[in-house]
Amino acid sequence: MTSIEKYEWVLLSNKDRVKPLAILRTEMPIFGEINGIVAGDLFDDRKALAEAGIHPPLVAGISGTQGEGADSIVLSGGYEDDVDLGDVIIYTGAGGQKNGRQVSDQKLERVNLALAKSKIEHLPVRVTRGHKHKHPLSPAKGYRYAGLYYVDDYWCDKGKSGYKVWRYRLIAEKTDSLDYLVKEPSGEYELPKRKQTTGNRIVRDYQKAKNVKAWYQFQCQVCGLAIETSAGLYAEAAHIKPLGKPHNGPDIESNILCLCPNHHVMFDNGGFAIDDNLNLIGINGKLNELKKHRISAEFIQYHRDHYLKNTE
DNA sequence: ACTATAGCGATT
DNA sequence: AATCGCTATAGT
């Protein structure tokens, strides 16, 4: 018996029972590449695109939530302020339309906020071009997945209609992101041999950072500041023992701090360190630590030993 | 070409 | 429960 069937059975047997939201709630957005799909892949329609896991919504152009960020967009030609330069796209937010015409201002809310969140969290956004989006990279029919982009900036403008629109500059993750289009002597665009997808390292890492930031509600563990932006609260995940060679620190919560940008820069560059009692060395104060965090003594010692100046 | 609307999954 | 939407299709 599937969970859905179980749920229906419960409803039949007990009409007063509250809906089990955990079953009905849609899953979190999935960020980054989808297994088995590569840039250049074609899909007949939005249903096929959704079933592949590239872009779940059947109608909406932006997939995601304001809390988690936007994982995918579709360019479908429906917004007159879109600009598509291939590796750089100026995408228009959703809303303010009636019968395909812009008739009111767009607001920075819902999926528009999701794209803003993707910017401040540096999350990758899948991009797909549809046949109604008139562009050399669009397919003649159906939809073509274009690969991962990052939201480089977002702002509001008065659009061609005179109404306010939110705009997002997206930049392709790979400079060779257009390699899937190879001009053949016939004049037709053809697909090259399939490349293996690179996996999802960036997004896996993000999950740990996200956990730590959420525990502290984006408040800096040094000064308590949680920075407010139009996309929501902002904080940075600082690795205590650095990830890169030759340090090879692990990407786990016990090696991550939630810091404001200033204290992140100071920490990474020896402006302060942390002793075994979590007192700060170099500046006044004590590091705020939640019980469940369990910051590793080994890693803060490593940071002391390798980044603090003039130690004996 | 433009316009209306049913449709349905996802979000709030 | 109500709202939304870069569909899809039919009608003018």
Short mmCIF file of C-alpha atoms (C1' of nucleotides) in Angstrom, two decimals:
data_model
loop_
_atom_site.label_atom_id
_atom_site.label_comp_id
_atom_site.label_asym_id
_atom_site.label_seq_id
_atom_site.Cartn_x
_atom_site.Cartn_y
_atom_site.Cartn_z
CA MET A 1 0.00 0.00 0.00
CA THR A 2 1.46 3.33 -0.98
CA SER A 3 1.46 6.26 1.43
CA ILE A 4 -1.19 7.99 -0.66
CA GLU A 5 -3.52 4.98 -0.50
CA LYS A 6 -2.90 4.80 3.22
CA TYR A 7 -3.82 8.45 3.50
CA GLU A 8 -7.07 7.95 1.58
CA TRP A 9 -7.97 5.01 3.75
CA VAL A 10 -7.42 7.11 6.86
CA LEU A 11 -9.70 9.79 5.48
CA LEU A 12 -12.45 7.30 4.75
CA SER A 13 -12.28 5.78 8.18
CA ASN A 14 -12.00 9.05 10.10
CA LYS A 15 -13.34 12.19 8.50
CA ASP A 16 -12.20 14.37 11.39
CA ARG A 17 -8.58 13.49 10.90
CA VAL A 18 -6.39 16.37 9.80
CA LYS A 19 -4.66 15.97 6.44
CA PRO A 20 -1.13 14.60 6.89
CA LEU A 21 0.72 17.54 5.39
CA ALA A 22 4.00 15.65 5.21
CA ILE A 23 2.52 13.41 2.54
CA LEU A 24 0.76 16.10 0.56
CA ARG A 25 3.49 18.70 0.67
CA THR A 26 5.54 18.81 -2.51
CA GLU A 27 9.21 18.01 -2.12
CA MET A 28 11.95 20.56 -1.87
CA PRO A 29 13.32 21.99 -5.09
CA ILE A 30 16.20 19.94 -6.50
CA PHE A 31 19.14 22.15 -7.37
CA GLY A 32 21.80 21.54 -9.98
CA GLU A 33 22.06 18.96 -12.74
CA ILE A 34 19.52 16.18 -13.07
CA ASN A 35 20.99 12.73 -13.52
CA GLY A 36 20.98 11.58 -17.11
CA ILE A 37 20.10 14.98 -18.59
CA VAL A 38 22.68 17.11 -20.38
CA ALA A 39 22.60 20.56 -21.93
CA GLY A 40 21.09 20.31 -25.38
CA ASP A 41 18.55 17.62 -24.52
CA LEU A 42 15.16 18.15 -26.13
CA PHE A 43 11.68 17.67 -24.70
CA ASP A 44 8.38 17.58 -26.60
CA ASP A 45 6.39 19.66 -24.15
CA ARG A 46 6.23 20.99 -20.61
CA LYS A 47 4.90 17.66 -19.35
CA ALA A 48 8.00 15.85 -20.62
CA LEU A 49 10.20 18.57 -19.12
CA ALA A 50 8.43 18.13 -15.79
CA GLU A 51 8.63 14.32 -15.84
CA ALA A 52 12.36 14.50 -16.52
CA GLY A 53 12.71 16.49 -13.31
CA ILE A 54 14.16 19.52 -15.07
CA HIS A 55 11.23 21.87 -14.43
CA PRO A 56 8.32 20.52 -12.34
CA PRO A 57 5.67 23.24 -12.85
CA LEU A 58 3.57 22.70 -15.99
CA VAL A 59 2.77 26.33 -16.64
CA ALA A 60 4.87 28.61 -14.47
CA GLY A 61 8.21 29.77 -15.85
CA ILE A 62 9.97 29.82 -12.49
CA SER A 63 10.29 26.73 -10.29
CA GLY A 64 11.10 27.09 -6.63
CA THR A 65 10.09 28.68 -3.35
CA GLN A 66 11.02 31.88 -1.61
CA GLY A 67 12.45 29.94 1.31
CA GLU A 68 14.61 27.51 -0.68
CA GLY A 69 15.38 29.44 -3.85
CA ALA A 70 14.63 28.89 -7.54
CA ASP A 71 15.99 25.69 -9.09
CA SER A 72 14.83 26.17 -12.68
CA ILE A 73 13.41 28.63 -15.21
CA VAL A 74 11.93 28.37 -18.70
CA LEU A 75 12.22 31.06 -21.37
CA SER A 76 8.97 30.87 -23.24
CA GLY A 77 8.65 34.20 -24.99
CA GLY A 78 5.90 35.41 -22.72
CA TYR A 79 7.69 38.43 -21.31
CA GLU A 80 8.69 41.32 -23.56
CA ASP A 81 11.52 42.50 -21.34
CA ASP A 82 13.56 39.29 -21.60
CA VAL A 83 17.00 39.64 -23.17
CA ASP A 84 18.85 36.49 -24.27
CA LEU A 85 22.52 36.79 -25.15
CA GLY A 86 23.21 33.06 -24.84
CA ASP A 87 25.67 32.85 -21.96
CA VAL A 88 24.01 35.88 -20.35
CA ILE A 89 20.27 36.17 -19.92
CA ILE A 90 18.21 39.02 -18.50
CA TYR A 91 15.13 37.17 -17.31
CA THR A 92 11.88 38.79 -16.25
CA GLY A 93 10.07 37.90 -13.04
CA ALA A 94 6.52 36.55 -13.00
CA GLY A 95 3.26 38.38 -12.45
CA GLY A 96 1.47 41.60 -13.33
CA GLN A 97 0.05 40.14 -16.56
CA LYS A 98 -3.43 39.65 -17.96
CA ASN A 99 -4.07 38.02 -21.33
CA GLY A 100 -0.35 38.07 -21.94
CA ARG A 101 -0.08 41.81 -21.40
CA GLN A 102 1.73 43.57 -18.58
CA VAL A 103 -1.04 45.47 -16.80
CA SER A 104 0.37 46.04 -13.32
CA ASP A 105 3.60 46.22 -11.36
CA GLN A 106 5.43 43.04 -10.45
CA LYS A 107 6.26 42.43 -6.82
CA LEU A 108 9.33 40.83 -5.26
CA GLU A 109 7.40 37.92 -3.78
CA ARG A 110 6.85 34.19 -4.31
CA VAL A 111 8.86 32.85 -7.23
CA ASN A 112 10.39 36.28 -7.88
CA LEU A 113 11.74 36.14 -4.34
CA ALA A 114 12.91 32.59 -5.04
CA LEU A 115 15.20 33.83 -7.81
CA ALA A 116 16.51 36.54 -5.49
CA LYS A 117 17.24 33.90 -2.86
CA SER A 118 19.16 31.89 -5.47
CA LYS A 119 21.33 34.95 -6.01
CA ILE A 120 22.31 35.54 -2.39
CA GLU A 121 22.84 31.81 -1.81
CA HIS A 122 24.77 31.30 -5.08
CA LEU A 123 22.49 28.46 -6.14
CA PRO A 124 22.59 27.07 -9.68
CA VAL A 125 19.48 27.57 -11.83
CA ARG A 126 18.58 25.19 -14.65
CA VAL A 127 17.66 27.07 -17.82
CA THR A 128 15.41 25.79 -20.62
CA ARG A 129 14.44 27.54 -23.84
CA GLY A 130 11.04 26.97 -25.41
CA HIS A 131 10.02 27.19 -29.07
CA LYS A 132 7.97 30.33 -28.49
CA HIS A 133 11.06 32.14 -27.22
CA LYS A 134 12.41 33.43 -30.52
CA HIS A 135 16.13 32.87 -30.37
CA PRO A 136 18.78 30.89 -32.32
CA LEU A 137 19.30 28.66 -29.28
CA SER A 138 15.61 27.81 -29.00
CA PRO A 139 14.34 24.60 -30.60
CA ALA A 140 11.93 24.74 -33.54
CA LYS A 141 9.40 22.90 -31.40
CA GLY A 142 9.27 21.76 -27.81
CA TYR A 143 11.91 22.70 -25.23
CA ARG A 144 15.69 22.51 -25.03
CA TYR A 145 17.57 22.31 -21.74
CA ALA A 146 20.47 24.78 -21.75
CA GLY A 147 22.40 23.88 -18.60
CA LEU A 148 23.17 25.67 -15.33
CA TYR A 149 23.28 29.41 -14.81
CA TYR A 150 23.85 31.58 -11.74
CA VAL A 151 21.87 34.68 -10.79
CA ASP A 152 24.50 37.41 -10.93
CA ASP A 153 22.23 40.36 -10.06
CA TYR A 154 18.59 41.33 -9.70
CA TRP A 155 16.86 44.70 -9.76
CA CYS A 156 13.60 46.34 -10.78
CA ASP A 157 13.02 48.46 -13.87
CA LYS A 158 10.15 50.10 -15.62
CA GLY A 159 9.46 47.55 -18.39
CA LYS A 160 8.42 48.27 -21.99
CA SER A 161 4.83 48.35 -20.79
CA GLY A 162 5.59 51.14 -18.34
CA TYR A 163 4.92 48.86 -15.39
CA LYS A 164 7.55 47.76 -12.92
CA VAL A 165 9.21 44.42 -13.62
CA TRP A 166 11.84 42.49 -11.69
CA ARG A 167 14.86 41.52 -13.74
CA TYR A 168 17.53 38.88 -13.16
CA ARG A 169 20.89 38.63 -14.87
CA LEU A 170 21.77 34.97 -15.27
CA ILE A 171 25.24 33.87 -16.31
CA ALA A 172 26.09 30.42 -17.64
CA GLU A 173 28.14 28.28 -15.27
CA LYS A 174 30.39 27.09 -18.07
CA THR A 175 31.83 29.38 -20.70
CA ASP A 176 31.45 26.51 -23.16
CA SER A 177 27.80 26.12 -22.27
CA LEU A 178 26.85 26.67 -25.91
CA ASP A 179 29.07 23.87 -27.18
CA TYR A 180 26.07 21.65 -27.62
CA LEU A 181 25.28 23.69 -30.69
CA VAL A 182 27.66 22.88 -33.52
CA LYS A 183 27.11 24.49 -36.86
CA GLU A 184 27.26 21.75 -39.48
CA PRO A 185 27.97 22.27 -43.20
CA SER A 186 24.33 21.43 -43.86
CA GLY A 187 23.37 24.55 -41.97
CA GLU A 188 21.54 22.51 -39.36
CA TYR A 189 22.38 22.68 -35.70
CA GLU A 190 23.35 19.27 -34.42
CA LEU A 191 24.06 17.78 -31.06
CA PRO A 192 27.58 16.63 -30.21
CA LYS A 193 28.31 13.37 -28.42
CA ARG A 194 26.81 13.21 -24.96
CA LYS A 195 28.91 14.34 -22.07
CA GLN A 196 28.74 12.77 -18.63
CA THR A 197 27.04 15.00 -16.08
CA THR A 198 29.49 16.26 -13.49
CA GLY A 199 27.43 15.37 -10.46
CA ASN A 200 26.27 17.81 -7.89
CA ARG A 201 29.16 18.77 -5.61
CA ILE A 202 28.17 22.40 -5.20
CA VAL A 203 24.66 21.56 -4.12
CA ARG A 204 25.73 18.82 -1.69
CA ASP A 205 28.07 21.27 0.00
CA TYR A 206 25.34 23.83 0.22
CA GLN A 207 23.16 21.56 2.33
CA LYS A 208 25.64 21.54 5.24
CA ALA A 209 26.13 25.30 5.08
CA LYS A 210 22.40 25.78 4.95
CA ASN A 211 21.89 23.66 8.07
CA VAL A 212 24.33 25.72 10.13
CA LYS A 213 22.90 29.04 8.93
CA ALA A 214 19.39 27.89 9.77
CA TRP A 215 20.41 26.78 13.29
CA TYR A 216 21.62 30.30 14.05
CA GLN A 217 18.84 32.01 12.11
CA PHE A 218 21.52 33.72 10.01
CA GLN A 219 22.97 35.47 13.08
CA CYS A 220 26.75 35.82 13.17
CA GLN A 221 28.23 33.61 15.90
CA VAL A 222 30.64 36.43 16.77
CA CYS A 223 28.51 39.59 16.77
CA GLY A 224 24.92 38.37 16.46
CA LEU A 225 24.22 40.38 13.32
CA ALA A 226 21.79 38.91 10.76
CA ILE A 227 21.97 40.97 7.60
CA GLU A 228 18.66 41.89 6.01
CA THR A 229 18.34 42.01 2.23
CA SER A 230 15.38 42.22 -0.12
CA ALA A 231 15.85 38.49 -0.67
CA GLY A 232 15.75 37.70 3.06
CA LEU A 233 18.38 37.22 5.75
CA TYR A 234 21.98 36.73 4.71
CA ALA A 235 24.89 34.99 6.41
CA GLU A 236 28.00 33.17 5.29
CA ALA A 237 29.20 29.67 6.03
CA ALA A 238 32.84 29.80 7.11
CA HIS A 239 34.92 26.62 7.08
CA ILE A 240 37.19 26.45 10.11
CA LYS A 241 39.76 24.06 8.63
CA PRO A 242 39.72 25.11 4.97
CA LEU A 243 38.37 22.75 2.31
CA GLY A 244 41.11 23.22 -0.27
CA LYS A 245 44.45 21.48 -0.56
CA PRO A 246 46.59 21.02 1.40
CA HIS A 247 44.31 21.57 4.40
CA ASN A 248 41.56 19.23 3.20
CA GLY A 249 39.11 20.17 5.93
CA PRO A 250 35.82 18.25 5.81
CA ASP A 251 32.55 19.76 4.66
CA ILE A 252 30.58 18.92 7.80
CA GLU A 253 28.67 21.02 10.31
CA SER A 254 31.35 20.68 13.03
CA ASN A 255 33.77 22.43 10.65
CA ILE A 256 31.40 25.26 9.66
CA LEU A 257 30.59 28.57 11.39
CA CYS A 258 27.73 30.95 10.66
CA LEU A 259 29.34 34.39 10.30
CA CYS A 260 28.56 37.84 8.94
CA PRO A 261 30.74 38.83 5.94
CA ASN A 262 33.05 41.03 8.06
CA HIS A 263 33.79 38.37 10.62
CA HIS A 264 34.12 35.79 7.87
CA VAL A 265 36.88 37.82 6.22
CA MET A 266 38.56 38.41 9.57
CA PHE A 267 38.42 34.72 10.46
CA ASP A 268 39.75 33.53 7.10
CA ASN A 269 42.62 36.00 7.26
CA GLY A 270 43.80 35.62 10.84
CA GLY A 271 42.00 38.64 12.28
CA PHE A 272 40.88 36.43 15.14
CA ALA A 273 40.87 32.82 16.23
CA ILE A 274 39.02 30.69 18.79
CA ASP A 275 40.38 28.97 21.89
CA ASP A 276 39.19 25.67 23.32
CA ASN A 277 36.66 27.44 25.56
CA LEU A 278 35.31 29.34 22.51
CA ASN A 279 36.79 32.63 23.73
CA LEU A 280 37.97 34.78 20.86
CA ILE A 281 41.68 35.46 20.39
CA GLY A 282 42.57 38.82 18.82
CA ILE A 283 39.19 40.45 19.46
CA ASN A 284 36.95 40.59 22.51
CA GLY A 285 34.08 38.21 22.98
CA LYS A 286 33.09 34.59 22.89
CA LEU A 287 31.78 32.47 20.04
CA ASN A 288 28.09 31.65 20.33
CA GLU A 289 27.62 27.89 20.03
CA LEU A 290 24.39 25.90 20.06
CA LYS A 291 24.57 22.53 21.78
CA LYS A 292 23.65 20.60 18.66
CA HIS A 293 26.43 22.27 16.69
CA ARG A 294 29.37 20.64 18.51
CA ILE A 295 32.17 22.61 16.88
CA SER A 296 35.27 20.47 16.56
CA ALA A 297 38.16 21.31 18.95
CA GLU A 298 40.54 19.78 16.44
CA PHE A 299 39.50 22.14 13.67
CA ILE A 300 39.61 25.35 15.74
CA GLN A 301 43.08 24.33 16.89
CA TYR A 302 44.13 23.77 13.29
CA HIS A 303 42.90 27.27 12.46
CA ARG A 304 44.82 28.75 15.45
CA ASP A 305 48.00 26.93 14.49
CA HIS A 306 47.93 27.96 10.83
CA TYR A 307 46.28 31.38 10.66
CA LEU A 308 47.06 33.31 13.84
CA LYS A 309 50.15 35.52 13.71
CA ASN A 310 52.92 35.84 16.32
CA THR A 311 51.99 32.77 18.31
CA GLU A 312 54.54 31.02 20.48
"C1'" DA B 1 -3.25 37.84 -35.59
"C1'" DC B 2 -5.68 38.22 -30.98
"C1'" DT B 3 -8.55 36.62 -26.96
"C1'" DA B 4 -10.86 33.54 -23.83
"C1'" DT B 5 -10.87 29.68 -20.98
"C1'" DA B 6 -10.29 24.98 -19.21
"C1'" DG B 7 -7.01 22.71 -16.85
"C1'" DC B 8 -3.94 21.26 -13.15
"C1'" DG B 9 0.20 21.19 -10.34
"C1'" DA B 10 2.47 24.05 -7.03
"C1'" DT B 11 2.47 27.65 -3.64
"C1'" DT B 12 0.78 30.25 0.03
"C1'" DA C 1 -9.14 26.83 0.34
"C1'" DA C 2 -7.69 30.22 -2.65
"C1'" DT C 3 -4.55 31.87 -5.94
"C1'" DC C 4 -1.30 31.75 -9.57
"C1'" DG C 5 0.74 30.84 -14.11
"C1'" DC C 6 6.52 31.89 -19.98
"C1'" DT C 7 0.07 25.84 -21.50
"C1'" DA C 8 -2.61 24.24 -24.89
"C1'" DT C 9 -6.34 24.73 -27.60
"C1'" DA C 10 -10.39 26.61 -29.58
"C1'" DG C 11 -12.89 30.41 -31.28
"C1'" DT C 12 -13.09 34.96 -33.52
#
